[in-house]
Amino acid sequence: MRYLIGSDKYHVMGNWNGIWKAQAPHKARHLLWRLCRGCLPTRSRLLERRVECTLNCPMCDEEIEDELHIFFRCALARDSWSAAGLSAVLHNATYQQTNAMDRIFAVCSNESSDIVGRVAMLLWCIWQNRNDKLWNENVQMRRQIGRHVFDAWNDWYSVHKLQSNNVSGTTEADLVRWEKPALDWVKCNVDDAFVLDLEGPRWDCVFAIIMVTSWLV
């Protein structure tokens, strides 16, 4: 196992930290990881693995479906980038590499974690819309996709920042700490459990009363 993980054969060079630091839900970051590892089952990938299928994009039916097409070049995808407010990233000359993996790594290396997160959320929504069309014959309009990306990312970001602020704002005074009782006090430890067995449910309770004359801290 150690040899397998460390083998150059399976190592892909790129800004992986930029993916995992993206401000986006884990499902969106995971999609970027799968894309950059070549694990997304696009039709061109399926053919590489000897799965017989049609090669045309299920969204536009005009070009071969690979990662670059479905996320960057398909008309539906390009309009979704614009509707999500990310057209400047899509058309940036810095991100015109010939494969999707290099484009993602370039975005991760040059954009803020917020922008990378929005891009990740957009690609996740494009992929979900593609699957919904493929399996359920249900497809969202490009403006719907872009608007959903905008709203979903902002909602997630607001909650994420609120949770982070609550954690960082916790002071030492807010933490509940154990304090040793005064001498000659009786300490009573209590634990209970609700158990469901063959004889029916029962409630177990344990009391431990300890009398000490000194405490070791």
Short mmCIF file of N, CA and C in Angstrom, two decimals, residues 19-187:
data_model
loop_
_atom_site.label_atom_id
_atom_site.label_comp_id
_atom_site.label_asym_id
_atom_site.label_seq_id
_atom_site.Cartn_x
_atom_site.Cartn_y
_atom_site.Cartn_z
N ILE A 19 -7.43 23.03 -4.46
CA ILE A 19 -8.75 22.40 -4.54
C ILE A 19 -9.35 22.22 -3.16
N TRP A 20 -8.57 21.66 -2.23
CA TRP A 20 -9.12 21.35 -0.91
C TRP A 20 -9.32 22.60 -0.06
N LYS A 21 -8.65 23.71 -0.41
CA LYS A 21 -8.85 24.96 0.32
C LYS A 21 -9.96 25.82 -0.27
N ALA A 22 -10.56 25.36 -1.35
CA ALA A 22 -11.63 26.13 -1.99
C ALA A 22 -12.80 26.32 -1.03
N GLN A 23 -13.34 27.53 -1.03
CA GLN A 23 -14.50 27.83 -0.19
C GLN A 23 -15.76 27.30 -0.90
N ALA A 24 -16.04 26.03 -0.67
CA ALA A 24 -17.17 25.38 -1.32
C ALA A 24 -17.54 24.13 -0.53
N PRO A 25 -18.76 23.63 -0.70
CA PRO A 25 -19.14 22.37 -0.05
C PRO A 25 -18.20 21.24 -0.47
N HIS A 26 -18.07 20.25 0.38
CA HIS A 26 -17.15 19.14 0.10
C HIS A 26 -17.51 18.44 -1.21
N LYS A 27 -18.80 18.31 -1.50
CA LYS A 27 -19.21 17.62 -2.73
C LYS A 27 -18.66 18.33 -3.97
N ALA A 28 -18.57 19.66 -3.91
CA ALA A 28 -18.04 20.42 -5.05
C ALA A 28 -16.53 20.26 -5.17
N ARG A 29 -15.84 20.29 -4.03
CA ARG A 29 -14.38 20.08 -4.06
C ARG A 29 -14.06 18.66 -4.52
N HIS A 30 -14.88 17.72 -4.09
CA HIS A 30 -14.66 16.33 -4.49
C HIS A 30 -14.84 16.17 -6.00
N LEU A 31 -15.78 16.92 -6.57
CA LEU A 31 -15.95 16.87 -8.02
C LEU A 31 -14.70 17.37 -8.73
N LEU A 32 -14.09 18.46 -8.23
CA LEU A 32 -12.85 18.95 -8.83
C LEU A 32 -11.76 17.89 -8.75
N TRP A 33 -11.68 17.21 -7.61
CA TRP A 33 -10.67 16.15 -7.45
C TRP A 33 -10.90 15.04 -8.46
N ARG A 34 -12.15 14.60 -8.61
CA ARG A 34 -12.45 13.54 -9.57
C ARG A 34 -12.14 13.98 -11.00
N LEU A 35 -12.46 15.23 -11.29
CA LEU A 35 -12.19 15.75 -12.63
C LEU A 35 -10.69 15.72 -12.93
N CYS A 36 -9.90 16.20 -11.97
CA CYS A 36 -8.45 16.29 -12.17
C CYS A 36 -7.77 14.92 -12.10
N ARG A 37 -8.42 13.95 -11.51
CA ARG A 37 -7.88 12.58 -11.49
C ARG A 37 -8.37 11.76 -12.67
N GLY A 38 -9.23 12.34 -13.50
CA GLY A 38 -9.75 11.60 -14.65
C GLY A 38 -10.75 10.54 -14.27
N CYS A 39 -11.50 10.79 -13.19
CA CYS A 39 -12.44 9.78 -12.67
C CYS A 39 -13.90 10.05 -13.04
N LEU A 40 -14.18 11.17 -13.70
CA LEU A 40 -15.57 11.45 -14.06
C LEU A 40 -15.97 10.61 -15.27
N PRO A 41 -17.11 9.94 -15.20
CA PRO A 41 -17.52 9.05 -16.31
C PRO A 41 -18.14 9.80 -17.48
N THR A 42 -17.35 10.70 -18.08
CA THR A 42 -17.81 11.31 -19.33
C THR A 42 -17.81 10.22 -20.41
N ARG A 43 -18.45 10.49 -21.51
CA ARG A 43 -18.57 9.46 -22.54
C ARG A 43 -17.21 9.12 -23.16
N SER A 44 -16.34 10.10 -23.27
CA SER A 44 -15.01 9.79 -23.81
C SER A 44 -14.22 8.93 -22.83
N ARG A 45 -14.38 9.17 -21.51
CA ARG A 45 -13.71 8.35 -20.50
C ARG A 45 -14.26 6.93 -20.51
N LEU A 46 -15.55 6.80 -20.67
CA LEU A 46 -16.15 5.47 -20.71
C LEU A 46 -15.62 4.67 -21.89
N LEU A 47 -15.46 5.34 -23.03
CA LEU A 47 -14.93 4.65 -24.21
C LEU A 47 -13.50 4.21 -23.98
N GLU A 48 -12.70 5.02 -23.27
CA GLU A 48 -11.33 4.64 -22.94
C GLU A 48 -11.30 3.35 -22.12
N ARG A 49 -12.34 3.14 -21.33
CA ARG A 49 -12.43 1.94 -20.49
C ARG A 49 -13.26 0.85 -21.14
N ARG A 50 -13.38 0.94 -22.46
CA ARG A 50 -14.03 -0.09 -23.28
C ARG A 50 -15.52 -0.25 -22.97
N VAL A 51 -16.16 0.85 -22.59
CA VAL A 51 -17.62 0.85 -22.43
C VAL A 51 -18.23 1.42 -23.70
N GLU A 52 -19.03 0.62 -24.37
CA GLU A 52 -19.63 1.07 -25.62
C GLU A 52 -20.76 2.05 -25.34
N CYS A 53 -20.65 3.24 -25.90
CA CYS A 53 -21.68 4.26 -25.73
C CYS A 53 -21.51 5.31 -26.82
N THR A 54 -22.55 6.08 -27.04
CA THR A 54 -22.44 7.19 -27.98
C THR A 54 -21.52 8.25 -27.40
N LEU A 55 -20.80 8.95 -28.27
CA LEU A 55 -19.80 9.90 -27.79
C LEU A 55 -20.30 11.34 -27.72
N ASN A 56 -21.38 11.63 -28.39
CA ASN A 56 -21.85 13.01 -28.43
C ASN A 56 -22.33 13.50 -27.06
N CYS A 57 -22.13 14.78 -26.82
CA CYS A 57 -22.56 15.41 -25.58
C CYS A 57 -24.07 15.28 -25.41
N PRO A 58 -24.55 14.81 -24.26
CA PRO A 58 -26.00 14.66 -24.07
C PRO A 58 -26.73 15.99 -23.95
N MET A 59 -25.99 17.09 -23.78
CA MET A 59 -26.62 18.40 -23.63
C MET A 59 -26.83 19.10 -24.97
N CYS A 60 -25.80 19.10 -25.81
CA CYS A 60 -25.90 19.81 -27.10
C CYS A 60 -25.95 18.87 -28.30
N ASP A 61 -25.47 17.63 -28.12
CA ASP A 61 -25.46 16.62 -29.18
C ASP A 61 -24.68 17.09 -30.41
N GLU A 62 -23.64 17.89 -30.17
CA GLU A 62 -22.87 18.44 -31.29
C GLU A 62 -21.41 18.02 -31.28
N GLU A 63 -20.83 17.84 -30.09
CA GLU A 63 -19.41 17.50 -30.00
C GLU A 63 -19.22 16.30 -29.07
N ILE A 64 -18.01 15.73 -29.12
CA ILE A 64 -17.68 14.63 -28.23
C ILE A 64 -17.65 15.13 -26.79
N GLU A 65 -18.25 14.36 -25.90
CA GLU A 65 -18.30 14.77 -24.50
C GLU A 65 -17.03 14.33 -23.76
N ASP A 66 -16.16 15.30 -23.49
CA ASP A 66 -15.06 15.09 -22.57
C ASP A 66 -15.14 16.17 -21.50
N GLU A 67 -14.18 16.18 -20.56
CA GLU A 67 -14.25 17.14 -19.46
C GLU A 67 -14.19 18.59 -19.95
N LEU A 68 -13.34 18.84 -20.95
CA LEU A 68 -13.20 20.20 -21.44
C LEU A 68 -14.49 20.69 -22.09
N HIS A 69 -15.15 19.80 -22.82
CA HIS A 69 -16.38 20.22 -23.50
C HIS A 69 -17.52 20.43 -22.51
N ILE A 70 -17.79 19.44 -21.67
CA ILE A 70 -18.99 19.50 -20.82
C ILE A 70 -18.94 20.66 -19.84
N PHE A 71 -17.75 21.05 -19.38
CA PHE A 71 -17.64 22.10 -18.37
C PHE A 71 -17.26 23.47 -18.93
N PHE A 72 -16.63 23.52 -20.11
CA PHE A 72 -16.10 24.79 -20.59
C PHE A 72 -16.58 25.19 -21.99
N ARG A 73 -16.81 24.24 -22.86
CA ARG A 73 -17.06 24.59 -24.26
C ARG A 73 -18.50 24.39 -24.71
N CYS A 74 -19.24 23.54 -24.05
CA CYS A 74 -20.64 23.33 -24.40
C CYS A 74 -21.40 24.65 -24.26
N ALA A 75 -22.31 24.92 -25.18
CA ALA A 75 -23.05 26.18 -25.15
C ALA A 75 -23.80 26.37 -23.84
N LEU A 76 -24.39 25.29 -23.32
CA LEU A 76 -25.10 25.38 -22.05
C LEU A 76 -24.15 25.73 -20.92
N ALA A 77 -22.97 25.13 -20.93
CA ALA A 77 -21.99 25.41 -19.87
C ALA A 77 -21.51 26.85 -19.94
N ARG A 78 -21.21 27.33 -21.13
CA ARG A 78 -20.69 28.69 -21.27
C ARG A 78 -21.71 29.73 -20.81
N ASP A 79 -22.97 29.51 -21.17
CA ASP A 79 -24.01 30.43 -20.72
C ASP A 79 -24.22 30.34 -19.21
N SER A 80 -24.01 29.15 -18.65
CA SER A 80 -24.15 28.98 -17.20
C SER A 80 -23.05 29.74 -16.46
N TRP A 81 -21.84 29.74 -17.00
CA TRP A 81 -20.75 30.53 -16.43
C TRP A 81 -21.14 32.00 -16.38
N SER A 82 -21.71 32.47 -17.47
CA SER A 82 -22.11 33.88 -17.54
C SER A 82 -23.22 34.18 -16.55
N ALA A 83 -24.23 33.30 -16.47
CA ALA A 83 -25.35 33.52 -15.56
C ALA A 83 -24.92 33.47 -14.11
N ALA A 84 -23.84 32.74 -13.82
CA ALA A 84 -23.33 32.64 -12.45
C ALA A 84 -22.39 33.78 -12.10
N GLY A 85 -22.16 34.68 -13.06
CA GLY A 85 -21.26 35.81 -12.80
C GLY A 85 -19.80 35.46 -12.87
N LEU A 86 -19.46 34.39 -13.62
CA LEU A 86 -18.08 33.91 -13.68
C LEU A 86 -17.52 33.94 -15.10
N SER A 87 -18.13 34.68 -15.99
CA SER A 87 -17.66 34.70 -17.38
C SER A 87 -16.24 35.26 -17.49
N ALA A 88 -15.86 36.17 -16.58
CA ALA A 88 -14.50 36.73 -16.62
C ALA A 88 -13.46 35.64 -16.38
N VAL A 89 -13.79 34.67 -15.54
CA VAL A 89 -12.88 33.55 -15.29
C VAL A 89 -12.84 32.64 -16.52
N LEU A 90 -14.01 32.36 -17.09
CA LEU A 90 -14.08 31.47 -18.25
C LEU A 90 -13.26 32.00 -19.42
N HIS A 91 -13.32 33.31 -19.66
CA HIS A 91 -12.67 33.90 -20.84
C HIS A 91 -11.27 34.44 -20.55
N ASN A 92 -10.81 34.30 -19.32
CA ASN A 92 -9.48 34.78 -18.96
C ASN A 92 -8.42 34.05 -19.79
N ALA A 93 -7.53 34.81 -20.39
CA ALA A 93 -6.50 34.21 -21.25
C ALA A 93 -5.58 33.27 -20.48
N THR A 94 -5.49 33.45 -19.17
CA THR A 94 -4.63 32.59 -18.35
C THR A 94 -5.19 31.18 -18.23
N TYR A 95 -6.49 31.03 -18.49
CA TYR A 95 -7.14 29.74 -18.26
C TYR A 95 -7.65 29.12 -19.57
N GLN A 96 -6.83 29.16 -20.60
CA GLN A 96 -7.24 28.59 -21.88
C GLN A 96 -6.42 27.35 -22.22
N GLN A 97 -6.06 26.57 -21.20
CA GLN A 97 -5.30 25.35 -21.44
C GLN A 97 -6.14 24.36 -22.25
N THR A 98 -5.46 23.39 -22.83
CA THR A 98 -6.13 22.46 -23.75
C THR A 98 -6.81 21.30 -23.05
N ASN A 99 -6.73 21.21 -21.73
CA ASN A 99 -7.48 20.17 -21.01
C ASN A 99 -8.04 20.76 -19.73
N ALA A 100 -9.10 20.13 -19.25
CA ALA A 100 -9.84 20.66 -18.10
C ALA A 100 -9.00 20.64 -16.82
N MET A 101 -8.18 19.61 -16.64
CA MET A 101 -7.38 19.51 -15.43
C MET A 101 -6.44 20.70 -15.29
N ASP A 102 -5.72 21.03 -16.36
CA ASP A 102 -4.79 22.16 -16.29
C ASP A 102 -5.52 23.48 -16.07
N ARG A 103 -6.71 23.60 -16.61
CA ARG A 103 -7.49 24.81 -16.38
C ARG A 103 -7.86 24.95 -14.90
N ILE A 104 -8.29 23.85 -14.32
CA ILE A 104 -8.68 23.89 -12.90
C ILE A 104 -7.48 24.24 -12.03
N PHE A 105 -6.35 23.61 -12.28
CA PHE A 105 -5.15 23.91 -11.48
C PHE A 105 -4.71 25.36 -11.67
N ALA A 106 -4.86 25.90 -12.87
CA ALA A 106 -4.50 27.30 -13.12
C ALA A 106 -5.41 28.24 -12.34
N VAL A 107 -6.70 27.93 -12.32
CA VAL A 107 -7.65 28.75 -11.55
C VAL A 107 -7.30 28.68 -10.07
N CYS A 108 -6.99 27.49 -9.57
CA CYS A 108 -6.64 27.32 -8.15
C CYS A 108 -5.38 28.10 -7.79
N SER A 109 -4.47 28.24 -8.73
CA SER A 109 -3.20 28.91 -8.46
C SER A 109 -3.28 30.43 -8.56
N ASN A 110 -4.29 30.94 -9.26
CA ASN A 110 -4.33 32.38 -9.53
C ASN A 110 -5.52 33.11 -8.92
N GLU A 111 -6.54 32.37 -8.52
CA GLU A 111 -7.74 33.01 -7.98
C GLU A 111 -7.83 32.79 -6.47
N SER A 112 -8.65 33.59 -5.82
CA SER A 112 -8.87 33.44 -4.38
C SER A 112 -9.65 32.16 -4.11
N SER A 113 -9.61 31.70 -2.87
CA SER A 113 -10.34 30.48 -2.50
C SER A 113 -11.84 30.67 -2.66
N ASP A 114 -12.33 31.91 -2.56
CA ASP A 114 -13.75 32.17 -2.77
C ASP A 114 -14.14 31.94 -4.23
N ILE A 115 -13.33 32.49 -5.15
CA ILE A 115 -13.61 32.32 -6.58
C ILE A 115 -13.49 30.85 -6.97
N VAL A 116 -12.47 30.17 -6.46
CA VAL A 116 -12.31 28.74 -6.74
C VAL A 116 -13.53 27.98 -6.23
N GLY A 117 -14.03 28.38 -5.07
CA GLY A 117 -15.22 27.74 -4.52
C GLY A 117 -16.44 27.94 -5.39
N ARG A 118 -16.61 29.14 -5.92
CA ARG A 118 -17.75 29.41 -6.81
C ARG A 118 -17.63 28.61 -8.10
N VAL A 119 -16.41 28.50 -8.62
CA VAL A 119 -16.19 27.70 -9.83
C VAL A 119 -16.51 26.23 -9.54
N ALA A 120 -16.07 25.74 -8.40
CA ALA A 120 -16.34 24.35 -8.03
C ALA A 120 -17.83 24.10 -7.94
N MET A 121 -18.56 25.03 -7.34
CA MET A 121 -20.01 24.88 -7.21
C MET A 121 -20.68 24.90 -8.58
N LEU A 122 -20.18 25.75 -9.47
CA LEU A 122 -20.73 25.81 -10.82
C LEU A 122 -20.53 24.49 -11.56
N LEU A 123 -19.32 23.95 -11.50
CA LEU A 123 -19.04 22.70 -12.20
C LEU A 123 -19.87 21.56 -11.63
N TRP A 124 -20.07 21.57 -10.31
CA TRP A 124 -20.90 20.53 -9.69
C TRP A 124 -22.33 20.62 -10.21
N CYS A 125 -22.88 21.84 -10.33
CA CYS A 125 -24.24 22.01 -10.83
C CYS A 125 -24.36 21.63 -12.30
N ILE A 126 -23.33 21.95 -13.09
CA ILE A 126 -23.33 21.55 -14.50
C ILE A 126 -23.35 20.03 -14.62
N TRP A 127 -22.55 19.36 -13.80
CA TRP A 127 -22.49 17.90 -13.84
C TRP A 127 -23.80 17.27 -13.38
N GLN A 128 -24.40 17.83 -12.33
CA GLN A 128 -25.69 17.32 -11.85
C GLN A 128 -26.76 17.52 -12.91
N ASN A 129 -26.76 18.65 -13.57
CA ASN A 129 -27.74 18.91 -14.62
C ASN A 129 -27.55 17.96 -15.80
N ARG A 130 -26.30 17.66 -16.10
CA ARG A 130 -26.00 16.71 -17.16
C ARG A 130 -26.55 15.33 -16.82
N ASN A 131 -26.33 14.88 -15.59
CA ASN A 131 -26.83 13.56 -15.17
C ASN A 131 -28.35 13.52 -15.13
N ASP A 132 -28.97 14.61 -14.70
CA ASP A 132 -30.43 14.67 -14.65
C ASP A 132 -31.02 14.58 -16.06
N LYS A 133 -30.35 15.21 -17.00
CA LYS A 133 -30.80 15.13 -18.39
C LYS A 133 -30.61 13.72 -18.94
N LEU A 134 -29.49 13.10 -18.60
CA LEU A 134 -29.15 11.79 -19.14
C LEU A 134 -30.08 10.70 -18.61
N TRP A 135 -30.39 10.75 -17.31
CA TRP A 135 -31.14 9.67 -16.68
C TRP A 135 -32.63 9.96 -16.51
N ASN A 136 -32.99 11.23 -16.42
CA ASN A 136 -34.39 11.57 -16.14
C ASN A 136 -35.04 12.44 -17.21
N GLU A 137 -34.29 12.75 -18.26
CA GLU A 137 -34.80 13.63 -19.32
C GLU A 137 -35.30 14.96 -18.74
N ASN A 138 -34.63 15.41 -17.70
CA ASN A 138 -34.99 16.68 -17.07
C ASN A 138 -33.78 17.60 -17.16
N VAL A 139 -33.97 18.78 -17.69
CA VAL A 139 -32.84 19.69 -17.87
C VAL A 139 -33.25 21.09 -17.44
N GLN A 140 -32.35 21.76 -16.73
CA GLN A 140 -32.59 23.14 -16.32
C GLN A 140 -32.09 24.10 -17.39
N MET A 141 -32.74 25.24 -17.46
CA MET A 141 -32.27 26.28 -18.37
C MET A 141 -30.96 26.85 -17.83
N ARG A 142 -30.15 27.39 -18.73
CA ARG A 142 -28.83 27.89 -18.34
C ARG A 142 -28.91 28.99 -17.29
N ARG A 143 -29.93 29.84 -17.39
CA ARG A 143 -30.09 30.89 -16.39
C ARG A 143 -30.46 30.31 -15.03
N GLN A 144 -31.23 29.23 -15.05
CA GLN A 144 -31.58 28.56 -13.80
C GLN A 144 -30.34 27.99 -13.13
N ILE A 145 -29.47 27.39 -13.92
CA ILE A 145 -28.24 26.82 -13.36
C ILE A 145 -27.38 27.92 -12.75
N GLY A 146 -27.17 28.99 -13.51
CA GLY A 146 -26.35 30.09 -13.01
C GLY A 146 -26.91 30.70 -11.75
N ARG A 147 -28.23 30.90 -11.71
CA ARG A 147 -28.84 31.50 -10.53
C ARG A 147 -28.76 30.56 -9.34
N HIS A 148 -28.95 29.26 -9.59
CA HIS A 148 -28.86 28.28 -8.50
C HIS A 148 -27.45 28.26 -7.92
N VAL A 149 -26.44 28.33 -8.78
CA VAL A 149 -25.05 28.36 -8.32
C VAL A 149 -24.82 29.59 -7.45
N PHE A 150 -25.27 30.73 -7.92
CA PHE A 150 -25.09 31.99 -7.18
C PHE A 150 -25.75 31.92 -5.81
N ASP A 151 -27.00 31.46 -5.76
CA ASP A 151 -27.73 31.41 -4.49
C ASP A 151 -27.17 30.33 -3.57
N ALA A 152 -26.90 29.14 -4.12
CA ALA A 152 -26.42 28.03 -3.29
C ALA A 152 -25.07 28.34 -2.67
N TRP A 153 -24.17 28.94 -3.46
CA TRP A 153 -22.85 29.25 -2.91
C TRP A 153 -22.95 30.33 -1.84
N ASN A 154 -23.74 31.36 -2.09
CA ASN A 154 -23.88 32.43 -1.10
C ASN A 154 -24.51 31.93 0.20
N ASP A 155 -25.50 31.03 0.09
CA ASP A 155 -26.11 30.46 1.29
C ASP A 155 -25.08 29.65 2.07
N TRP A 156 -24.34 28.80 1.35
CA TRP A 156 -23.33 27.97 2.02
C TRP A 156 -22.27 28.85 2.66
N TYR A 157 -21.81 29.85 1.94
CA TYR A 157 -20.73 30.71 2.43
C TYR A 157 -21.18 31.47 3.68
N SER A 158 -22.42 31.95 3.69
CA SER A 158 -22.93 32.69 4.84
C SER A 158 -22.97 31.81 6.07
N VAL A 159 -23.48 30.59 5.92
CA VAL A 159 -23.55 29.66 7.05
C VAL A 159 -22.16 29.26 7.50
N HIS A 160 -21.27 28.98 6.54
CA HIS A 160 -19.91 28.56 6.87
C HIS A 160 -19.17 29.64 7.65
N LYS A 161 -19.30 30.89 7.21
CA LYS A 161 -18.64 31.99 7.90
C LYS A 161 -19.23 32.21 9.28
N LEU A 162 -20.56 32.05 9.40
CA LEU A 162 -21.20 32.21 10.69
C LEU A 162 -20.71 31.16 11.68
N GLN A 163 -20.59 29.92 11.21
CA GLN A 163 -20.09 28.85 12.07
C GLN A 163 -18.64 29.11 12.46
N SER A 164 -17.83 29.58 11.51
CA SER A 164 -16.42 29.86 11.81
C SER A 164 -16.29 30.97 12.83
N ASN A 165 -17.13 32.00 12.69
CA ASN A 165 -17.08 33.11 13.65
C ASN A 165 -17.51 32.68 15.03
N ASN A 166 -18.50 31.77 15.09
CA ASN A 166 -18.96 31.28 16.39
C ASN A 166 -17.88 30.48 17.09
N VAL A 167 -17.14 29.68 16.30
CA VAL A 167 -16.07 28.87 16.90
C VAL A 167 -14.92 29.76 17.35
N SER A 168 -14.50 30.69 16.47
CA SER A 168 -13.37 31.56 16.81
C SER A 168 -13.74 32.54 17.90
N GLY A 169 -15.03 32.85 18.05
CA GLY A 169 -15.45 33.80 19.06
C GLY A 169 -15.66 33.20 20.43
N THR A 170 -15.48 31.89 20.54
CA THR A 170 -15.62 31.24 21.83
C THR A 170 -14.44 31.58 22.72
N THR A 171 -14.71 32.15 23.86
CA THR A 171 -13.65 32.53 24.79
C THR A 171 -13.47 31.44 25.82
N GLU A 172 -12.39 31.57 26.57
CA GLU A 172 -12.11 30.58 27.60
C GLU A 172 -13.20 30.58 28.65
N ALA A 173 -13.82 31.73 28.87
CA ALA A 173 -14.88 31.81 29.87
C ALA A 173 -16.12 31.05 29.44
N ASP A 174 -16.28 30.84 28.09
CA ASP A 174 -17.45 30.13 27.59
C ASP A 174 -17.32 28.62 27.74
N LEU A 175 -16.11 28.12 27.93
CA LEU A 175 -15.89 26.68 28.01
C LEU A 175 -16.21 26.16 29.41
N VAL A 176 -16.90 25.03 29.46
CA VAL A 176 -17.22 24.40 30.74
C VAL A 176 -16.06 23.51 31.15
N ARG A 177 -15.47 23.78 32.28
CA ARG A 177 -14.32 23.01 32.76
C ARG A 177 -14.66 22.36 34.10
N TRP A 178 -14.07 21.19 34.30
CA TRP A 178 -14.26 20.50 35.57
C TRP A 178 -13.47 21.21 36.67
N GLU A 179 -14.08 21.36 37.79
CA GLU A 179 -13.42 21.95 38.95
C GLU A 179 -13.51 20.97 40.11
N LYS A 180 -12.42 20.83 40.82
CA LYS A 180 -12.42 19.91 41.94
C LYS A 180 -13.31 20.45 43.05
N PRO A 181 -14.12 19.56 43.67
CA PRO A 181 -14.96 20.00 44.79
C PRO A 181 -14.11 20.34 46.02
N ALA A 182 -14.72 21.06 46.92
CA ALA A 182 -14.02 21.37 48.17
C ALA A 182 -13.86 20.10 49.00
N LEU A 183 -12.91 20.10 49.91
CA LEU A 183 -12.70 18.95 50.78
C LEU A 183 -13.96 18.64 51.59
N ASP A 184 -14.14 17.35 51.89
CA ASP A 184 -15.28 16.85 52.67
C ASP A 184 -16.60 16.92 51.90
N TRP A 185 -16.53 17.21 50.61
CA TRP A 185 -17.74 17.16 49.80
C TRP A 185 -17.89 15.76 49.22
N VAL A 186 -19.12 15.37 48.89
CA VAL A 186 -19.41 14.08 48.28
C VAL A 186 -19.62 14.29 46.78
N LYS A 187 -18.87 13.56 45.99
CA LYS A 187 -19.01 13.64 44.54
C LYS A 187 -19.82 12.46 44.04
#
